[in-house]
Tab-separated table of C-alpha atoms in Angstrom:
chain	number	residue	atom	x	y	z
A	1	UNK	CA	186.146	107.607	31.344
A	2	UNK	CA	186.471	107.896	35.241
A	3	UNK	CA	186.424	110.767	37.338
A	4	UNK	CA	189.709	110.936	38.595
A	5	UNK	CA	191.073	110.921	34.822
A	6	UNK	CA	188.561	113.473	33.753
A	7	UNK	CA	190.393	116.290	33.813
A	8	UNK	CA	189.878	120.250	31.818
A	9	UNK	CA	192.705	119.507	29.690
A	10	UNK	CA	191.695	115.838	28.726
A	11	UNK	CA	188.337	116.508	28.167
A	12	UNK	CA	188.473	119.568	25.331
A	13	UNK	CA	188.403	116.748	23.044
A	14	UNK	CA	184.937	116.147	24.329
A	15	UNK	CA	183.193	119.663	23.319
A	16	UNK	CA	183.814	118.256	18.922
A	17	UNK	CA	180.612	117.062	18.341
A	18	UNK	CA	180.191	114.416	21.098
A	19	UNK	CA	177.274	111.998	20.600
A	20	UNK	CA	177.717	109.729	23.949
A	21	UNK	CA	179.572	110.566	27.195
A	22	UNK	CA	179.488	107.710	29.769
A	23	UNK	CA	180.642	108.835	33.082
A	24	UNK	CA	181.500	106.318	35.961
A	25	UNK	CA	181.659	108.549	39.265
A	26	UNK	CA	183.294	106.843	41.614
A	27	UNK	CA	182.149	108.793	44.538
A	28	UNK	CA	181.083	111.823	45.886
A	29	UNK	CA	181.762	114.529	43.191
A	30	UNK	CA	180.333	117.147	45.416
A	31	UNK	CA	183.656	119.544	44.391
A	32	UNK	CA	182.865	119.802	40.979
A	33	UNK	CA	186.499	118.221	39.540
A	34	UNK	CA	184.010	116.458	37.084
A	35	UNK	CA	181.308	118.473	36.589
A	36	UNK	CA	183.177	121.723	36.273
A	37	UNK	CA	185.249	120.520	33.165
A	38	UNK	CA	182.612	118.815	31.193
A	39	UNK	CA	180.143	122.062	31.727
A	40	UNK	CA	182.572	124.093	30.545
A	41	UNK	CA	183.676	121.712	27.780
A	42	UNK	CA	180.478	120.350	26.470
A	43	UNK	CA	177.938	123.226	26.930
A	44	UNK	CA	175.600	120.817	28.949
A	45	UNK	CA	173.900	120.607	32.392
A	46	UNK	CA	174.856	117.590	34.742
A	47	UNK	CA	173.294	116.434	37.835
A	48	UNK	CA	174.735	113.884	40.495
A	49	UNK	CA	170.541	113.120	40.565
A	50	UNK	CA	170.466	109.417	38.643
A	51	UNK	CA	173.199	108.478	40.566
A	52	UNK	CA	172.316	109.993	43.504
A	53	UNK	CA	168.434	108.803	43.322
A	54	UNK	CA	167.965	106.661	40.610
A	55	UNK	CA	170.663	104.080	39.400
A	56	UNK	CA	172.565	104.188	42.944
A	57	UNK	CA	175.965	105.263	44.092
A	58	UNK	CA	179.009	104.349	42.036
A	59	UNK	CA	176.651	102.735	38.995
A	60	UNK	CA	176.999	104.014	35.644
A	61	UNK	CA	175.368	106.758	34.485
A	62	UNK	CA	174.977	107.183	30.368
A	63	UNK	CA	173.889	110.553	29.205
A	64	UNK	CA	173.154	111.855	25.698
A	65	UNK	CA	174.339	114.923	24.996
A	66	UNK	CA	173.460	116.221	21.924
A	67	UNK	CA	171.057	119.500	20.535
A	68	UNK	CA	168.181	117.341	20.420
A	69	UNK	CA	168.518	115.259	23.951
A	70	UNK	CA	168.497	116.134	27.481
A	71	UNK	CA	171.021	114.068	30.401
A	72	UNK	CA	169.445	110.837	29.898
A	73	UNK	CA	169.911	108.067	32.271
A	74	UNK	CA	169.706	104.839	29.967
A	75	UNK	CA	169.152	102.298	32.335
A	76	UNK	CA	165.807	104.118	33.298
A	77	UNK	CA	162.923	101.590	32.478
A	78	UNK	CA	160.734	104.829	31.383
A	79	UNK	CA	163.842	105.394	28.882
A	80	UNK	CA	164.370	101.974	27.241
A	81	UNK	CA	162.478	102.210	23.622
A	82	UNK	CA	160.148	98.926	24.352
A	83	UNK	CA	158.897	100.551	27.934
A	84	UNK	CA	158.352	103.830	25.794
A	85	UNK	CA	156.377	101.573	23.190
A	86	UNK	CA	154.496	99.998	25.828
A	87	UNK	CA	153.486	103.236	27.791
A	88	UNK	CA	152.724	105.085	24.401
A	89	UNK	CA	150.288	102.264	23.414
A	90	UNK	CA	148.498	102.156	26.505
A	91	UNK	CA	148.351	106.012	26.633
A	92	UNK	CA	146.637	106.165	23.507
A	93	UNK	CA	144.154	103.352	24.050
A	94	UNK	CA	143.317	104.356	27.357
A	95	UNK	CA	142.798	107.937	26.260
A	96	UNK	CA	140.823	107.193	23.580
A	97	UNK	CA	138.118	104.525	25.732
A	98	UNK	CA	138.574	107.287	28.512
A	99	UNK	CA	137.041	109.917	26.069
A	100	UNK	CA	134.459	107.530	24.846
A	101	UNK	CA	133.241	106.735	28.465
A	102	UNK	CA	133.389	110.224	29.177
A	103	UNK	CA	131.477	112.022	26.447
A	104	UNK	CA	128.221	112.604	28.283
A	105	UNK	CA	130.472	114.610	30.318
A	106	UNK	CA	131.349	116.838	27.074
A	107	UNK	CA	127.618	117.110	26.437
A	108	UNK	CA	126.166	118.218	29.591
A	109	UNK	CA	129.129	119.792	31.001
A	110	UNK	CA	129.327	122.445	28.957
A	111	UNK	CA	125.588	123.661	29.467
A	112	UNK	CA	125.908	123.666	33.575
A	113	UNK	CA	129.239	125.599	33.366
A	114	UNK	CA	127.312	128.298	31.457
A	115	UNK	CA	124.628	128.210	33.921
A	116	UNK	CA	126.852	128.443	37.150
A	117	UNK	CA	128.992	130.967	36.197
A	118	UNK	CA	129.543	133.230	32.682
A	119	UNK	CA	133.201	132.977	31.117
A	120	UNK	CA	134.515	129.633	28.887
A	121	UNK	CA	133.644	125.941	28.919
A	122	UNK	CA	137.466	125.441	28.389
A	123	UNK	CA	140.117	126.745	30.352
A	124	UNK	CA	143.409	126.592	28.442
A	125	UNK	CA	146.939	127.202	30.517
A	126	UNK	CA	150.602	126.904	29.483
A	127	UNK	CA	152.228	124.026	31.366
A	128	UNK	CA	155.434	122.738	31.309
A	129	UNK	CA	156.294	118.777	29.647
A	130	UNK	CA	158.771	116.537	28.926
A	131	UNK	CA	162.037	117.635	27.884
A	132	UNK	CA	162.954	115.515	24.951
A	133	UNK	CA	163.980	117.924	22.296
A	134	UNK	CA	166.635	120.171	23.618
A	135	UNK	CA	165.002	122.588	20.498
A	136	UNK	CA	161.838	123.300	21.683
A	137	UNK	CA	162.332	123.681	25.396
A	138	UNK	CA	161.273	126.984	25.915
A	139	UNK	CA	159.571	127.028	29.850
A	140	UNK	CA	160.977	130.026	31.582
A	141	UNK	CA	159.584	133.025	29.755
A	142	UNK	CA	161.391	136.090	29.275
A	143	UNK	CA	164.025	137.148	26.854
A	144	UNK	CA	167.059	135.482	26.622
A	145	UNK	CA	169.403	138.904	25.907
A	146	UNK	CA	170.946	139.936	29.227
A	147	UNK	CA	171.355	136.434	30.590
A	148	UNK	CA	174.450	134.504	31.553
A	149	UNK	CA	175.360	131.130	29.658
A	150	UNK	CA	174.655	129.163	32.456
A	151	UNK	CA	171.158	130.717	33.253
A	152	UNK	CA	170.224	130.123	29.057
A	153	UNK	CA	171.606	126.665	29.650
A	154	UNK	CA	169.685	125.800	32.306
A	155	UNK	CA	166.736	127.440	30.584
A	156	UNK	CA	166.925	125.034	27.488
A	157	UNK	CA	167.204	122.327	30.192
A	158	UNK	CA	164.057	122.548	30.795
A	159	UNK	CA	160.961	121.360	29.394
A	160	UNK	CA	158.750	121.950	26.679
A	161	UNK	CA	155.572	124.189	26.901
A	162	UNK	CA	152.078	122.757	25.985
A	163	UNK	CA	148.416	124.492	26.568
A	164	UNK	CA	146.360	121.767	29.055
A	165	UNK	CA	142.924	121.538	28.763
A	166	UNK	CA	140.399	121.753	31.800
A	167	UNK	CA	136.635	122.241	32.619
A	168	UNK	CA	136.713	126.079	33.907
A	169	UNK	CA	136.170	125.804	37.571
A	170	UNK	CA	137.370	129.353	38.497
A	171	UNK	CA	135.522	132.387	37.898
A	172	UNK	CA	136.250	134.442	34.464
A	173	UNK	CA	139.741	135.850	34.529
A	174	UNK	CA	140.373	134.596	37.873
A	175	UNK	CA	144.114	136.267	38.169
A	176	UNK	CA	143.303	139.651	36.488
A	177	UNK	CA	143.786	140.875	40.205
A	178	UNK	CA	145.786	138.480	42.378
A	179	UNK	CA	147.942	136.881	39.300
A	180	UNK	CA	149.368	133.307	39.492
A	181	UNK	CA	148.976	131.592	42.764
A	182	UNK	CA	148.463	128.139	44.020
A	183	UNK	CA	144.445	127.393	44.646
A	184	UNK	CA	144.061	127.066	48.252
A	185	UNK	CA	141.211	125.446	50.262
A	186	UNK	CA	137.772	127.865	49.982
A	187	UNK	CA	139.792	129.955	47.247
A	188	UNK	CA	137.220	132.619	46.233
A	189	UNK	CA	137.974	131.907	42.634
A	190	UNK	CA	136.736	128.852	42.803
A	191	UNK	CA	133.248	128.982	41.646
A	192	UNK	CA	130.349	126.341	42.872
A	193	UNK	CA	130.123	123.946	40.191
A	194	UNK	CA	133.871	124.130	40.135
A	195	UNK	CA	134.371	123.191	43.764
A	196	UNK	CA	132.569	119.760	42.432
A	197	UNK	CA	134.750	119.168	39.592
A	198	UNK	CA	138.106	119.709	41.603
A	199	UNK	CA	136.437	117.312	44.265
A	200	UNK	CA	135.149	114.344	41.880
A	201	UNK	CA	138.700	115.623	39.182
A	202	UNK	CA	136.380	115.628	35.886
A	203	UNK	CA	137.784	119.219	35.282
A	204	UNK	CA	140.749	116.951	34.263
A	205	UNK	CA	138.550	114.777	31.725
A	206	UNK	CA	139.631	116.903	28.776
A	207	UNK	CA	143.018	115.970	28.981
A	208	UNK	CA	142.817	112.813	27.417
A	209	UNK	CA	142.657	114.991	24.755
A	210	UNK	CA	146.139	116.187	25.535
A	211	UNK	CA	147.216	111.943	26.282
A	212	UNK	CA	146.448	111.843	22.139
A	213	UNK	CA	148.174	114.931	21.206
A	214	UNK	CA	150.927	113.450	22.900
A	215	UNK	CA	151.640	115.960	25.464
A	216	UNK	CA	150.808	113.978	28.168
A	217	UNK	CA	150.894	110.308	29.395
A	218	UNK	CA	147.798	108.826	31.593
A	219	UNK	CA	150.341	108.103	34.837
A	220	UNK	CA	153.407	110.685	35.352
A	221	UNK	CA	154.241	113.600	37.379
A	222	UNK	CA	151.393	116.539	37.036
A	223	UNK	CA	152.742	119.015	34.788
A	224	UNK	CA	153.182	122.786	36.320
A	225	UNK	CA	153.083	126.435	35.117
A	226	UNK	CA	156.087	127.778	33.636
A	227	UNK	CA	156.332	130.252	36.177
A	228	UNK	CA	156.186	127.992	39.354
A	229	UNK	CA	158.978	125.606	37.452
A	230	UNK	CA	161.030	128.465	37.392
A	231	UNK	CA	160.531	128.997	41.113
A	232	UNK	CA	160.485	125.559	42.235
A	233	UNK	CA	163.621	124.996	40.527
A	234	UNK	CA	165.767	127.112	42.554
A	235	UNK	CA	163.659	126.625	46.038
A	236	UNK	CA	163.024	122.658	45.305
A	237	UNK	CA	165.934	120.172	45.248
A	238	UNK	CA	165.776	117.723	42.044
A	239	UNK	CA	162.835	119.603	40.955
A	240	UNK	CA	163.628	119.598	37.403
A	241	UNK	CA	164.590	115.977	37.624
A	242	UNK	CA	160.279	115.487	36.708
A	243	UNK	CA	160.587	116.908	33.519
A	244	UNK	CA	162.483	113.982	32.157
A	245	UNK	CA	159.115	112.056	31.670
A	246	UNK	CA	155.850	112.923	30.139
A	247	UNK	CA	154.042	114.427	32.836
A	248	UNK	CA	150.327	112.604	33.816
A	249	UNK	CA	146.714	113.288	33.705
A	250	UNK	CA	147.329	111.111	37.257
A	251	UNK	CA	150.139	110.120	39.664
A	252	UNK	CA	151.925	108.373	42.575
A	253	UNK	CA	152.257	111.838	44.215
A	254	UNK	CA	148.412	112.707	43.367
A	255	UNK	CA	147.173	109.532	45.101
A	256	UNK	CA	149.486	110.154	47.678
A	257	UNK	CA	149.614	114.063	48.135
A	258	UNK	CA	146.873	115.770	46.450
A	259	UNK	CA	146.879	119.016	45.478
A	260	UNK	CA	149.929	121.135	46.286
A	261	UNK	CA	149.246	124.139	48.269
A	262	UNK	CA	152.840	125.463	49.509
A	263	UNK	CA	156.233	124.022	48.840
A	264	UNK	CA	156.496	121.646	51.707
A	265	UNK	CA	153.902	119.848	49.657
A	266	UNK	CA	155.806	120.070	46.504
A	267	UNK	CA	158.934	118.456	48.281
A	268	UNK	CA	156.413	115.725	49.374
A	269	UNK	CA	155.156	115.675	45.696
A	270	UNK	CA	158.822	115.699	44.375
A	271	UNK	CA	159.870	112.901	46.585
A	272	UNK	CA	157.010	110.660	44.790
A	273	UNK	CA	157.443	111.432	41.652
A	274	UNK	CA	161.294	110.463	41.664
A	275	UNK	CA	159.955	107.261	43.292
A	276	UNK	CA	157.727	106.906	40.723
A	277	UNK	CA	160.587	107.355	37.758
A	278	UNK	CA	163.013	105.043	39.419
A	279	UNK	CA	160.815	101.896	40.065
A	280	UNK	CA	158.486	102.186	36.602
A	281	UNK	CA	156.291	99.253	36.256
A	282	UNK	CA	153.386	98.660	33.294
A	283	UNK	CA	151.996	97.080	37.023
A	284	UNK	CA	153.255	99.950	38.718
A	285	UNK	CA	150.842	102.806	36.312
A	286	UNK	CA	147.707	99.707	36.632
A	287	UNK	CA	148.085	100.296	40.572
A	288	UNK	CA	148.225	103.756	40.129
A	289	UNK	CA	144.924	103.738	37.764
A	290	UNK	CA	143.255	102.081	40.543
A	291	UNK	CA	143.900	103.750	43.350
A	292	UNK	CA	142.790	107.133	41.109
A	293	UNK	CA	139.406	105.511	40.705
A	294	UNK	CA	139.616	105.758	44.887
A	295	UNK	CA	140.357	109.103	45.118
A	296	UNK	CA	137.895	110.722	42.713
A	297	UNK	CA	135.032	108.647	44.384
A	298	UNK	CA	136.285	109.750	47.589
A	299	UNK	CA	137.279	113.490	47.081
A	300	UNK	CA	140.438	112.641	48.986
A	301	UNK	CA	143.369	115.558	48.576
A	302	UNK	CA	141.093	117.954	46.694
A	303	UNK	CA	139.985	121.495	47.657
């Protein structure tokens, strides 16, 4: 179906239980004459960004639309079944030798964190992941009465919430006072010990943890608080475009940005991480590995 024959009347047929829309956009649809129909239509979100970003201008873009599925770009390697296979496997067997490498970690860690500061080993925090299933996608707290269609639509468009595990590296109830804000360089909340796990990253070590549970892949965007998504969203172009990964215990824009501190860094960060989704190599995550290895040894981005 092209965009020029795509029209409100010809496309009520589409809102009866559709199970694949392929669009061809010809062009700029910056007006809407496509979008407008099949959002009012089809109950469903659409985004010039694959063909914008990711598969080209004028390509073909194949989305799924049904209660389960998010706008799905099929051509993605990330979204093919045999480069999911592939990443999965690695994820789990690099998780689980990354754990095994890193126990001494879980043994001793735990007794200096006591001794530096009082408060948890663990620090637990909702963060926002891939959104697969359309059912559980759930990011933007708040209650959905009061809300327009659209907003509730763009809310399930979102991803799903999971807890990430860290080593605590901030002081007890660090956002009692201030709430929550990006860490910043010398952030007071930071406490000493933590200042050396945010340098060397092995507050991150627990997340392989999270790589098993399948929350989490070991190379993909870093996944963010439901809170800043919700922000970002509206302030960041493409923003939500991340979520249609797994987010990573490491990536392109962490090698290559650090930690984000404002959103000028975030559009840097963005800009990555949409790199990263287009061009998605098994080579691509091994270079990515690597250069990780780099930055912990060297500190480089962290604060």
């Amino acid at each position: 179906m092209y965009s020029n024959s795509l029209r409100p009347d010809t496309s009520q047929g589409l809102a009866v239980s559709p199970r694949r829309l392929t669009v061809a956009l010809a062009g700029d649809d910056g007006a809407g004459t496509t979008r407008r129909p099949l959002v009012r239509t089809v109950r469903a979100h659409l985004s010039d960004f694959f063909s914008e970003y990711i598969l080209g201008h004028a390509l073909l873009v194949v989305m799924l639309l049904t209660s389960r599925r998010a706008p799905y770009a099929e051509s993605l390697p990330l979204q093919t079944r045999l480069g999911s296979f592939f990443k999965r496997s690695i994820d789990i067997v690099g998780a689980a030798v990354g754990l095994i490498l890193t126990s001494p970690l879980f043994a001793l860690l735990p007794i200096i964190i006591k001794l530096d500061s009082p408060g948890p080993i663990f620090y637990r925090q909702s963060r926002v992941g891939h959104n697969r299933r359309r059912g559980e996608r759930r990011a933007v707290e708040g209650s959905r009465m009061g809300r327009s269609s659209r907003d509730r639509r763009r809310s399930d468009l979102l991803g799903r919430p999971f807890h990430v595990i860290k080593f605590r590296t901030m002081v007890a109830d660090a956002e009692r006072k201030c709430g929550p804000v990006w860490a910043t360089k010398n952030d007071p909340r930071i406490t000493r010990l933590g200042r050396f796990l945010r340098k060397t990253r092995m507050d991150e070590v627990p997340q392989f943890i999270n790589i098993l549970l399948g929350d989490m892949s070991l190379v993909g965007p870093r996944p963010e608080r439901p809170m800043f998504v919700k922000e970002l969203c509206s302030q960041v172009e493409n923003y939500d475009q991340r979520l249609t990964v797994k987010p990573g215990l490491t990536g392109l824009a962490q090698v290559e940005n650090g930690y984000d501190c404002s959103v000028t860094s975030v559009v840097r960060k963005v800009h990555y991480d949409l790199e990263y989704i287009r061009t998605w190599s098994l080579w691509q995550d091994v270079k990515i590995l690597m250069k990780t290895v780099v930055v912990v040894i060297t500190g480089k981005g962290a604060f």
